[in-house]
Amino acid sequence: MKFFTAFLTKKEGSPAMDLGVLLTLFGIAFFQFLGRLPLIETDEGRYMEIPREMLESGDFITPTLNYVKYFEKPPLHYWLNALSIKVFGQTEFAARFGSALWGILGIILTYHLGRKLFGRREGLISALILGTSVGYQVQNRLNITDTTLTICMAACLGFFLIAVQDEEKRKGLYYHLFYLFAALAVLAKGLIGIVLPGAVIFCYLLFTRRWAILKEMRLITGIPLFFLVAAPWFVLVSLRNPEFARFFFIHEHFERFLTKVHGRYQPPWYYIPILLGCMLPWSFFIPAAFIRVWKERKSTGADVRLYLALWAIVIFAFFSKSNSKLIPYILPIYPAIALLISGTFVAALDKGFRPLKRHAVTASLVLCILGAGVIVYPQIAAKPAITAAGGAIIGLILLCQGIPALIATARAQVTGLLSALLIFAYIFGIFGPPVIYAKIAAKKSSRELAMIIREKAGKDALVATFEYEQGLPFYTKRRVIVVGGRGELEFGSRQGDQSAWFIELEQFKRLWDSPTPVFALIQQREVEPLQKALATPMKVLGREGRRILITNH
């Protein structure tokens, strides 16, 4: 423990040593057990099937899902997953490799920003805080586009912040990196890749009145660099698909933000508990970090802390206002908050424990209560989301965080508090995600049923699904018929003649009663009404959660 605290609190140290430690620690935490669980619906199946179809067709410009056009996202995440498939094969490890790698790069980027802007301790502690935040650990081991966006947007915003420092000698390099990663952020998730960084920077210039920065931003070379990276795909996909622009820019941007068309509406306060839960155990110190920004607004380094605060606030407010909300959307604010919290801990190391005390007491007590609650939860819940063994593991880790943290708080030991939270949050990162996802995967994966189809279905067989199952085409390696609701394939189903692949119940009944072998994936609630509607009896081949696989032959 003494070695760890000494390493943690040294003001000077080798960057190579720090990076080696971070890469080793989080390489183990993020990559272990990465391919053990099946792809989880809905995102993981979707974002693996699209690159699989790209590799199969050789077309990396027009994304397709279940072999119809799919324009909801730009292609950067698909391209990276396609590369992962080429290296690791069509496996769950390949699906999650990119996200895990982005997670580690985000930690390294945060270290670089902290060290460059504040010093070694801030860099190292902020990287450790980010890497041990529950939501960051869990989400960066899933195949989702937000992990790609997070690193690109964080790099864009972070490199701009370094570039505007008066003492920075390599301004040109960092400004051009800012434009490069802004372009990559656009390729990762669309216009928010430049709109959100632009809003943060505008607010920063407005508050600091540093409008002279606009003259040094390398606009003449930076803007062409941005378009050189971001524009080619948009031009090519629009030339090949005239319907792309209206769907992507109007439907997927303006309608998503302003309306409830995507069915993801949540109240404006939705992200407050999400942030508090996803940044455990560090979320208890967010108020202290923002209080420090306000109290020290006229001190040295205040502009940097203001920028980090605006980074978090602007993006958080944008998604809180949006009518389309999902938990991963606020991932890009985690690096900024980690940097602010680390500064608060370093200030406590230098100036005393008092500003942290009440936050530390709250954190310690809540962790102890959560630990006890998680242990008891599987025993008393009617349908627990985790097993009894999983509850015991997570609960004990939380107690092992809370009790030492409470002792360190009572003794006013900043290093003891920081070490206890870091060590057991890291342990949680190794054991927590597999436990959390084990039961989710059992309910939200079609892998086992798809393997039955691959084993029993001949080339002449047809595979159908009621409610589109994202992982089914990936695991069966064939196109599937969608019966009834088309969901996010609605747009693609209207491009060209797709009548054989998108059918209604009456058509399905005729297909089912024909000589063609049909394998269908249905929900448990659909079994009874479907049995009454079909002339040919259904044979059940397997069950997984609420999914049932049936066949007519």
Coordinates of C-alpha atoms in Angstrom, one line a residue:
M1 CA 0.0 0.0 0.0
K2 CA 2.8 2.4 0.9
F3 CA 4.4 1.8 -2.5
F4 CA 1.1 2.5 -4.3
T5 CA 0.4 5.7 -2.4
A6 CA 4.0 6.9 -3.0
F7 CA 3.7 6.2 -6.7
L8 CA 0.3 7.9 -6.8
T9 CA 1.3 11.1 -5.1
K10 CA 4.8 11.8 -6.6
K11 CA 4.9 15.2 -8.2
E12 CA 7.5 14.1 -10.7
G13 CA 7.9 10.8 -12.5
S14 CA 8.6 9.1 -15.8
P15 CA 5.7 9.3 -18.3
A16 CA 6.8 6.0 -19.7
M17 CA 6.5 4.4 -16.3
D18 CA 3.0 5.9 -15.7
L19 CA 1.8 4.8 -19.2
G20 CA 3.2 1.3 -18.6
V21 CA 1.3 1.0 -15.4
L22 CA -1.9 2.3 -16.9
L23 CA -1.7 0.1 -20.0
T24 CA -1.0 -3.0 -17.8
L25 CA -3.7 -2.3 -15.3
F26 CA -6.5 -1.4 -17.7
G27 CA -5.3 -3.9 -20.4
I28 CA -6.1 -6.6 -17.9
A29 CA -9.3 -5.0 -16.7
F30 CA -10.8 -4.2 -20.1
F31 CA -9.7 -7.2 -22.2
Q32 CA -10.2 -10.2 -19.8
F33 CA -13.4 -12.2 -20.4
L34 CA -14.2 -9.9 -23.3
G35 CA -15.4 -12.6 -25.6
R36 CA -17.0 -14.9 -23.0
L37 CA -20.6 -13.7 -23.3
P38 CA -22.8 -13.7 -26.4
L39 CA -23.7 -10.5 -28.2
I40 CA -26.3 -8.5 -26.3
E41 CA -29.3 -7.1 -28.1
T42 CA -29.8 -4.7 -29.5
D43 CA -26.7 -2.7 -30.2
E44 CA -24.0 -5.4 -30.2
G45 CA -25.7 -7.6 -32.8
R46 CA -26.4 -4.6 -35.1
Y47 CA -22.9 -3.2 -34.9
M48 CA -21.4 -6.5 -35.7
E49 CA -23.7 -7.5 -38.5
I50 CA -23.2 -4.3 -40.5
P51 CA -19.4 -4.7 -40.8
R52 CA -19.9 -8.4 -41.5
E53 CA -22.1 -7.5 -44.5
M54 CA -19.5 -4.9 -45.5
L55 CA -16.8 -7.5 -45.6
E56 CA -19.1 -9.9 -47.5
S57 CA -20.2 -7.4 -50.1
G58 CA -16.9 -5.4 -50.4
D59 CA -19.0 -2.2 -50.1
F60 CA -17.7 0.0 -47.3
I61 CA -19.6 3.1 -48.5
T62 CA -23.3 2.1 -48.2
P63 CA -24.0 0.4 -44.8
T64 CA -26.6 -2.4 -44.8
L65 CA -28.3 -4.2 -42.0
N66 CA -30.0 -7.5 -42.9
Y67 CA -29.0 -6.6 -46.4
V68 CA -31.1 -3.4 -46.6
K69 CA -29.7 0.2 -46.5
Y70 CA -29.1 1.5 -43.0
F71 CA -28.2 5.1 -42.6
E72 CA -28.7 5.8 -38.9
K73 CA -24.9 6.2 -38.2
P74 CA -21.8 7.2 -40.1
P75 CA -19.3 4.4 -40.8
L76 CA -16.3 4.9 -38.6
H77 CA -17.4 2.4 -36.0
Y78 CA -18.4 -0.1 -38.7
W79 CA -15.0 0.2 -40.4
L80 CA -13.1 -0.4 -37.2
N81 CA -15.3 -3.5 -36.4
A82 CA -14.7 -4.8 -39.9
L83 CA -10.9 -4.5 -39.3
S84 CA -11.4 -6.3 -36.0
I85 CA -13.3 -9.1 -37.7
K86 CA -10.5 -9.5 -40.2
V87 CA -7.9 -9.8 -37.4
F88 CA -9.9 -11.9 -34.8
G89 CA -12.6 -13.5 -36.9
Q90 CA -16.4 -13.3 -36.4
T91 CA -16.3 -13.6 -32.6
E92 CA -17.6 -11.8 -29.6
F93 CA -14.1 -10.8 -28.7
A94 CA -13.7 -9.1 -32.1
A95 CA -17.1 -7.3 -31.5
R96 CA -15.9 -5.7 -28.3
F97 CA -12.2 -5.3 -29.0
G98 CA -12.6 -1.8 -30.5
S99 CA -14.6 -0.5 -27.6
A100 CA -12.2 -1.9 -25.1
L101 CA -9.3 -0.4 -27.0
W102 CA -11.0 3.0 -27.2
G103 CA -11.6 2.8 -23.5
I104 CA -7.9 2.3 -22.8
L105 CA -7.0 5.1 -25.2
G106 CA -9.5 7.4 -23.4
I107 CA -7.6 6.7 -20.2
I108 CA -4.2 7.4 -21.8
L109 CA -5.6 10.6 -23.4
T110 CA -7.0 11.8 -20.0
Y111 CA -3.5 11.1 -18.4
H112 CA -1.9 13.2 -21.2
L113 CA -4.3 16.1 -20.8
G114 CA -4.0 16.1 -17.0
R115 CA -0.2 15.9 -17.0
K116 CA 0.1 18.5 -19.7
L117 CA -2.3 21.0 -18.2
F118 CA -1.8 20.5 -14.4
G119 CA 1.0 18.1 -13.6
R120 CA 1.9 14.4 -13.1
R121 CA -0.4 13.8 -10.1
E122 CA -3.4 15.2 -11.8
G123 CA -2.7 13.3 -15.0
L124 CA -2.3 9.9 -13.2
I125 CA -5.1 10.3 -10.8
S126 CA -7.6 11.5 -13.4
A127 CA -6.7 8.6 -15.6
L128 CA -7.3 6.2 -12.7
I129 CA -10.5 7.8 -11.8
L130 CA -11.8 7.6 -15.3
G131 CA -10.8 4.0 -15.7
T132 CA -12.3 2.9 -12.4
S133 CA -15.7 4.7 -12.9
V134 CA -18.4 2.0 -13.1
G135 CA -20.1 3.3 -16.2
Y136 CA -16.9 3.7 -18.1
Q137 CA -15.8 0.2 -17.2
V138 CA -19.1 -1.4 -18.2
Q139 CA -19.9 0.6 -21.3
N140 CA -16.4 0.3 -22.8
R141 CA -16.7 -3.4 -22.9
L142 CA -19.8 -3.3 -25.1
N143 CA -19.9 -2.9 -28.9
I144 CA -21.5 0.5 -29.1
T145 CA -20.8 3.6 -31.3
D146 CA -20.6 5.9 -28.3
T147 CA -17.2 4.5 -27.2
T148 CA -15.8 5.5 -30.6
L149 CA -17.4 9.0 -30.4
T150 CA -16.2 9.5 -26.8
I151 CA -12.5 9.2 -27.6
C152 CA -12.8 11.2 -30.8
M153 CA -14.7 14.0 -29.1
A154 CA -12.6 14.0 -26.0
A155 CA -9.4 14.2 -28.1
C156 CA -10.9 17.1 -30.1
L157 CA -11.9 19.1 -27.0
G158 CA -8.7 18.2 -25.1
F159 CA -6.3 19.0 -27.9
F160 CA -8.0 22.4 -28.4
L161 CA -7.5 23.1 -24.7
I162 CA -3.8 22.3 -24.8
A163 CA -3.4 24.4 -28.0
V164 CA -4.9 27.6 -26.4
Q165 CA -2.4 27.6 -23.5
D166 CA -0.1 30.6 -23.9
E167 CA 3.0 28.6 -23.0
E168 CA 2.3 25.8 -25.4
K169 CA 5.2 25.5 -27.9
R170 CA 3.5 23.1 -30.4
K171 CA 0.3 25.0 -30.9
G172 CA 0.1 24.1 -34.6
L173 CA 0.3 20.3 -33.9
Y174 CA -2.5 20.4 -31.3
Y175 CA -4.8 22.7 -33.4
H176 CA -4.5 20.3 -36.3
L177 CA -5.1 17.3 -34.0
F178 CA -8.2 19.2 -32.9
Y179 CA -9.5 19.5 -36.5
L180 CA -8.6 15.8 -37.2
F181 CA -10.5 14.4 -34.3
A182 CA -13.4 16.7 -34.9
A183 CA -13.7 15.1 -38.3
L184 CA -13.4 11.6 -36.9
A185 CA -16.1 12.5 -34.3
V186 CA -18.4 13.4 -37.2
L187 CA -17.6 10.1 -38.9
A188 CA -18.3 8.4 -35.6
K189 CA -21.8 9.8 -35.0
G190 CA -22.7 12.7 -37.3
L191 CA -23.0 16.4 -36.8
I192 CA -22.8 16.3 -33.0
G193 CA -19.2 15.5 -33.5
I194 CA -18.6 19.2 -34.5
V195 CA -21.7 20.9 -33.0
L196 CA -21.0 19.9 -29.4
P197 CA -17.2 20.8 -29.4
G198 CA -18.2 24.0 -31.2
A199 CA -20.7 24.9 -28.5
V200 CA -18.2 24.2 -25.8
I201 CA -15.5 26.3 -27.4
F202 CA -18.0 29.2 -28.1
C203 CA -19.1 29.3 -24.5
Y204 CA -15.5 29.2 -23.4
L205 CA -14.5 32.2 -25.6
L206 CA -17.7 34.0 -24.5
F207 CA -16.9 33.6 -20.8
T208 CA -13.2 34.3 -21.0
R209 CA -13.4 36.9 -23.8
R210 CA -10.4 35.3 -25.5
W211 CA -11.6 36.0 -29.0
A212 CA -8.1 36.5 -30.1
I213 CA -7.8 32.7 -30.1
L214 CA -9.8 32.7 -33.4
K215 CA -6.8 34.3 -35.1
E216 CA -4.4 31.6 -34.0
M217 CA -6.6 28.5 -34.6
R218 CA -5.0 27.6 -38.0
L219 CA -8.3 28.1 -39.7
I220 CA -6.7 28.2 -43.2
T221 CA -5.1 24.8 -42.9
G222 CA -7.4 23.3 -40.2
I223 CA -10.7 23.6 -42.0
P224 CA -9.4 21.9 -45.2
L225 CA -8.0 19.1 -43.0
F226 CA -11.4 18.7 -41.4
F227 CA -13.2 18.4 -44.7
L228 CA -10.5 16.2 -46.2
V229 CA -11.1 13.6 -43.5
A230 CA -14.9 14.0 -42.9
A231 CA -16.3 14.9 -46.3
P232 CA -15.4 12.0 -48.7
W233 CA -17.7 9.4 -47.2
F234 CA -20.6 11.8 -47.1
V235 CA -20.1 12.8 -50.7
L236 CA -19.7 9.2 -51.9
V237 CA -22.7 7.8 -50.0
S238 CA -24.9 10.7 -51.2
L239 CA -23.8 10.1 -54.9
R240 CA -24.7 6.4 -54.6
N241 CA -27.8 6.9 -52.5
P242 CA -29.8 10.1 -53.3
E243 CA -32.2 9.3 -50.4
F244 CA -29.3 9.4 -47.8
A245 CA -29.2 13.2 -47.1
R246 CA -32.8 13.6 -46.1
F247 CA -32.9 10.6 -43.9
F248 CA -29.5 11.2 -42.2
F249 CA -29.5 14.9 -41.6
I250 CA -33.2 15.6 -41.1
H251 CA -34.6 12.4 -39.6
E252 CA -31.5 11.2 -37.7
H253 CA -30.5 14.7 -36.4
F254 CA -33.2 17.3 -36.2
E255 CA -36.2 14.9 -35.7
R256 CA -34.2 12.8 -33.2
F257 CA -33.4 15.9 -31.1
L258 CA -36.6 17.8 -31.4
T259 CA -39.3 15.1 -31.5
K260 CA -40.1 11.7 -29.9
V261 CA -40.0 9.9 -33.2
H262 CA -37.4 7.4 -32.0
G263 CA -39.4 6.4 -28.9
R264 CA -36.5 7.2 -26.5
Y265 CA -38.1 10.1 -24.6
Q266 CA -37.0 10.5 -21.0
P267 CA -37.6 13.5 -18.7
P268 CA -35.0 16.3 -18.6
W269 CA -33.6 15.1 -15.2
Y270 CA -32.9 11.6 -16.7
Y271 CA -29.2 11.9 -16.8
I272 CA -28.7 13.1 -13.2
P273 CA -29.1 9.7 -11.6
I274 CA -27.4 8.1 -14.7
L275 CA -24.3 10.2 -14.1
L276 CA -24.3 9.6 -10.4
G277 CA -24.5 5.9 -10.9
C278 CA -22.1 5.6 -13.8
M279 CA -19.3 7.5 -12.1
L280 CA -19.5 5.6 -8.9
P281 CA -17.5 5.7 -6.6
W282 CA -16.3 9.2 -7.8
S283 CA -19.7 10.8 -8.4
F284 CA -19.9 11.8 -4.8
F285 CA -17.0 14.2 -5.4
I286 CA -18.5 15.9 -8.5
P287 CA -20.1 18.7 -6.3
A288 CA -16.7 19.4 -4.7
A289 CA -15.1 19.6 -8.1
F290 CA -17.6 22.2 -9.4
I291 CA -17.6 24.2 -6.2
R292 CA -13.8 24.4 -6.6
V293 CA -14.2 25.7 -10.1
W294 CA -16.4 28.5 -8.8
K295 CA -14.4 29.4 -5.8
E296 CA -11.1 29.5 -7.7
R297 CA -12.5 31.2 -10.8
K298 CA -9.9 34.1 -10.4
S299 CA -6.9 32.0 -9.5
T300 CA -4.1 30.5 -11.7
G301 CA -5.5 27.8 -14.0
A302 CA -9.1 28.9 -13.6
D303 CA -9.6 29.2 -17.4
V304 CA -8.6 25.5 -17.8
R305 CA -11.0 24.4 -15.1
L306 CA -13.7 26.6 -16.5
Y307 CA -13.2 24.9 -19.9
L308 CA -13.5 21.4 -18.4
A309 CA -16.6 22.5 -16.5
L310 CA -18.2 23.8 -19.8
W311 CA -17.1 20.6 -21.6
A312 CA -19.2 18.6 -19.1
I313 CA -22.1 21.1 -18.6
V314 CA -22.8 21.9 -22.3
I315 CA -22.8 18.3 -23.4
F316 CA -24.8 17.2 -20.4
A317 CA -27.4 20.0 -21.0
F318 CA -27.6 19.2 -24.7
F319 CA -28.6 15.6 -24.2
S320 CA -30.8 16.4 -21.3
K321 CA -32.8 18.7 -23.6
S322 CA -32.9 16.1 -26.4
N323 CA -36.1 14.1 -26.8
S324 CA -34.0 11.0 -27.6
K325 CA -32.0 9.7 -24.6
L326 CA -29.9 6.6 -24.0
I327 CA -27.5 5.9 -21.1
P328 CA -24.2 6.0 -23.3
Y329 CA -24.9 9.4 -24.8
I330 CA -23.2 11.3 -22.0
L331 CA -20.0 9.2 -22.1
P332 CA -18.0 12.1 -23.7
I333 CA -18.2 14.1 -20.4
Y334 CA -16.5 11.5 -18.3
P335 CA -12.9 12.5 -19.1
A336 CA -13.6 16.2 -18.2
I337 CA -15.3 15.3 -14.9
A338 CA -12.4 12.9 -14.1
L339 CA -9.9 15.7 -14.6
L340 CA -11.9 18.1 -12.3
I341 CA -12.3 15.5 -9.6
S342 CA -8.6 14.6 -9.7
G343 CA -7.7 18.3 -9.2
T344 CA -9.9 18.3 -6.1
F345 CA -8.0 15.4 -4.6
V346 CA -4.6 16.9 -5.5
A347 CA -5.7 20.2 -3.8
A348 CA -6.7 18.2 -0.7
L349 CA -3.3 16.5 -0.7
D350 CA -1.6 19.9 -0.7
K351 CA -4.0 22.0 1.4
G352 CA -5.8 19.6 3.7
F353 CA -8.7 17.2 3.8
R354 CA -11.5 19.6 4.9
P355 CA -13.0 20.5 1.5
L356 CA -13.5 16.7 0.8
K357 CA -14.7 15.6 4.2
R358 CA -18.5 15.7 3.9
H359 CA -18.3 14.3 0.4
A360 CA -16.0 11.5 1.6
V361 CA -18.4 10.7 4.5
T362 CA -21.3 10.5 2.1
A363 CA -19.4 8.3 -0.4
S364 CA -18.2 5.9 2.4
L365 CA -21.7 5.5 3.9
V366 CA -23.5 5.1 0.7
L367 CA -21.0 2.5 -0.6
C368 CA -21.5 0.5 2.6
I369 CA -25.3 0.7 2.3
L370 CA -25.1 -0.3 -1.4
G371 CA -22.8 -3.2 -0.6
A372 CA -25.2 -4.6 2.0
G373 CA -28.2 -4.0 -0.2
V374 CA -26.6 -5.7 -3.2
I375 CA -25.8 -8.8 -1.1
V376 CA -29.4 -9.0 0.1
Y377 CA -31.1 -8.0 -3.2
P378 CA -31.0 -11.4 -5.0
Q379 CA -32.5 -13.1 -1.9
I380 CA -35.6 -10.9 -1.7
A381 CA -36.3 -9.8 -5.3
A382 CA -38.9 -11.7 -7.2
K383 CA -36.9 -11.6 -10.4
P384 CA -33.4 -10.4 -9.6
A385 CA -31.2 -9.0 -12.4
I386 CA -28.1 -10.7 -10.9
T387 CA -27.5 -14.1 -9.3
A388 CA -27.0 -14.6 -5.6
A389 CA -23.3 -15.3 -6.2
G390 CA -23.0 -12.1 -8.4
G391 CA -24.7 -10.1 -5.7
A392 CA -22.3 -11.4 -3.1
I393 CA -19.3 -10.6 -5.2
I394 CA -20.4 -7.0 -6.1
G395 CA -21.7 -6.4 -2.5
L396 CA -18.4 -7.4 -0.9
I397 CA -16.4 -5.3 -3.3
L398 CA -18.6 -2.3 -2.4
L399 CA -18.2 -2.9 1.3
C400 CA -14.5 -3.3 0.9
Q401 CA -14.6 0.2 -0.7
G402 CA -16.8 1.8 1.8
I403 CA -15.3 0.6 5.1
P404 CA -11.7 1.5 4.4
A405 CA -12.8 4.8 2.9
L406 CA -14.8 5.5 6.1
I407 CA -11.8 4.7 8.2
A408 CA -9.5 7.0 6.1
T409 CA -12.1 9.7 6.3
A410 CA -12.3 9.5 10.0
R411 CA -8.5 9.9 10.1
A412 CA -8.5 12.7 7.5
Q413 CA -6.2 10.7 5.2
V414 CA -6.5 11.8 1.6
T415 CA -4.1 9.1 0.3
G416 CA -5.9 6.4 2.3
L417 CA -9.3 7.5 0.9
L418 CA -8.0 7.7 -2.6
S419 CA -6.2 4.4 -2.5
A420 CA -9.2 2.5 -1.0
L421 CA -11.6 3.9 -3.7
L422 CA -9.1 3.2 -6.5
I423 CA -8.1 -0.3 -5.5
F424 CA -11.6 -1.7 -5.0
A425 CA -13.1 0.2 -7.9
Y426 CA -10.5 -1.4 -10.1
I427 CA -11.3 -4.9 -8.6
F428 CA -15.0 -4.1 -9.4
G429 CA -14.0 -3.4 -13.0
I430 CA -12.6 -6.9 -13.3
F431 CA -15.4 -8.8 -11.7
G432 CA -18.4 -6.5 -12.0
P433 CA -19.1 -6.3 -15.7
P434 CA -19.1 -10.1 -16.3
V435 CA -21.5 -10.5 -13.3
I436 CA -23.8 -7.6 -14.5
Y437 CA -23.9 -8.8 -18.1
A438 CA -24.3 -12.6 -17.4
K439 CA -28.0 -12.5 -16.7
I440 CA -28.6 -9.7 -19.3
A441 CA -27.0 -11.8 -22.0
A442 CA -29.1 -14.8 -21.1
K443 CA -32.2 -12.7 -21.7
K444 CA -31.0 -10.6 -24.6
S445 CA -29.1 -12.9 -26.8
S446 CA -30.2 -15.2 -29.6
R447 CA -26.8 -17.0 -30.0
E448 CA -27.9 -20.4 -28.8
L449 CA -31.0 -20.5 -30.9
A450 CA -29.1 -19.2 -33.9
M451 CA -26.6 -22.0 -33.5
I452 CA -29.5 -24.5 -33.7
I453 CA -30.6 -22.9 -37.0
R454 CA -27.0 -23.1 -38.4
E455 CA -26.9 -26.8 -37.5
K456 CA -30.3 -27.8 -38.8
A457 CA -31.2 -25.4 -41.6
G458 CA -30.3 -26.4 -45.1
K459 CA -29.6 -24.0 -47.9
D460 CA -33.2 -24.1 -49.1
A461 CA -34.5 -23.2 -45.6
L462 CA -35.8 -19.7 -44.7
V463 CA -35.3 -18.0 -41.4
A464 CA -37.9 -15.6 -40.1
T465 CA -38.2 -13.4 -37.0
F466 CA -41.1 -11.7 -35.4
E467 CA -39.7 -8.3 -34.2
Y468 CA -36.3 -8.0 -35.8
E469 CA -33.6 -9.8 -33.8
Q470 CA -30.3 -7.9 -34.3
G471 CA -27.9 -10.8 -33.7
L472 CA -29.8 -13.4 -35.7
P473 CA -28.3 -12.6 -39.2
F474 CA -24.8 -12.4 -37.6
Y475 CA -24.9 -15.7 -35.9
T476 CA -26.8 -17.5 -38.7
K477 CA -24.7 -15.8 -41.4
R478 CA -27.8 -15.4 -43.6
R479 CA -30.5 -12.9 -44.3
V480 CA -33.7 -13.3 -42.3
I481 CA -37.4 -12.5 -43.1
V482 CA -39.0 -9.9 -40.8
V483 CA -42.6 -10.5 -40.0
G484 CA -44.8 -7.6 -38.9
G485 CA -43.1 -4.6 -37.3
R486 CA -40.0 -3.5 -39.1
G487 CA -38.6 -1.1 -36.5
E488 CA -35.4 0.6 -37.5
L489 CA -35.4 -1.4 -40.8
E490 CA -38.5 0.6 -41.9
F491 CA -36.4 3.0 -44.1
G492 CA -34.3 0.2 -45.7
S493 CA -37.4 -2.0 -46.3
R494 CA -38.8 0.8 -48.6
Q495 CA -35.6 1.0 -50.7
G496 CA -36.0 -1.3 -53.8
D497 CA -38.2 -4.4 -53.9
Q498 CA -37.9 -6.0 -50.4
S499 CA -41.4 -7.6 -50.5
A500 CA -40.0 -11.2 -50.1
W501 CA -38.1 -10.2 -46.9
F502 CA -40.6 -8.0 -45.1
I503 CA -44.0 -9.7 -44.8
E504 CA -47.1 -9.6 -42.7
L505 CA -48.8 -12.4 -40.8
E506 CA -51.0 -13.6 -43.7
Q507 CA -47.9 -14.0 -46.0
F508 CA -46.1 -15.8 -43.2
K509 CA -48.9 -18.3 -42.8
R510 CA -48.8 -19.1 -46.5
L511 CA -45.0 -19.5 -46.3
W512 CA -45.3 -21.7 -43.1
D513 CA -47.8 -24.0 -44.7
S514 CA -45.7 -24.4 -47.9
P515 CA -43.2 -27.2 -48.5
T516 CA -40.3 -24.8 -47.8
P517 CA -38.6 -25.5 -44.4
V518 CA -39.0 -22.4 -42.2
F519 CA -37.3 -21.6 -38.9
A520 CA -38.9 -18.8 -37.0
L521 CA -37.9 -16.9 -33.9
I522 CA -40.9 -15.7 -31.9
Q523 CA -41.6 -14.3 -28.4
Q524 CA -43.3 -16.5 -25.8
R525 CA -46.4 -14.3 -25.8
E526 CA -46.9 -15.0 -29.5
V527 CA -46.9 -18.8 -29.3
E528 CA -50.6 -19.3 -28.4
P529 CA -52.2 -16.9 -31.0
L530 CA -49.7 -18.2 -33.7
Q531 CA -50.6 -21.9 -33.0
K532 CA -54.3 -21.1 -33.6
A533 CA -53.5 -19.2 -36.9
L534 CA -51.2 -21.8 -38.5
A535 CA -52.5 -25.0 -40.2
T536 CA -49.1 -26.8 -40.0
P537 CA -48.2 -27.6 -36.4
M538 CA -45.2 -25.9 -35.0
K539 CA -42.3 -27.8 -33.6
V540 CA -40.3 -26.2 -30.8
L541 CA -36.5 -26.5 -31.3
G542 CA -35.3 -24.4 -28.4
R543 CA -36.0 -21.7 -25.9
E544 CA -33.8 -18.9 -24.6
G545 CA -35.3 -16.4 -22.2
R546 CA -38.6 -15.3 -23.7
R547 CA -37.5 -16.4 -27.2
I548 CA -38.7 -19.6 -28.8
L549 CA -37.4 -21.2 -32.0
I550 CA -40.0 -23.1 -34.0
T551 CA -40.0 -24.9 -37.4
N552 CA -42.6 -26.3 -39.7
H553 CA -40.7 -29.4 -40.8

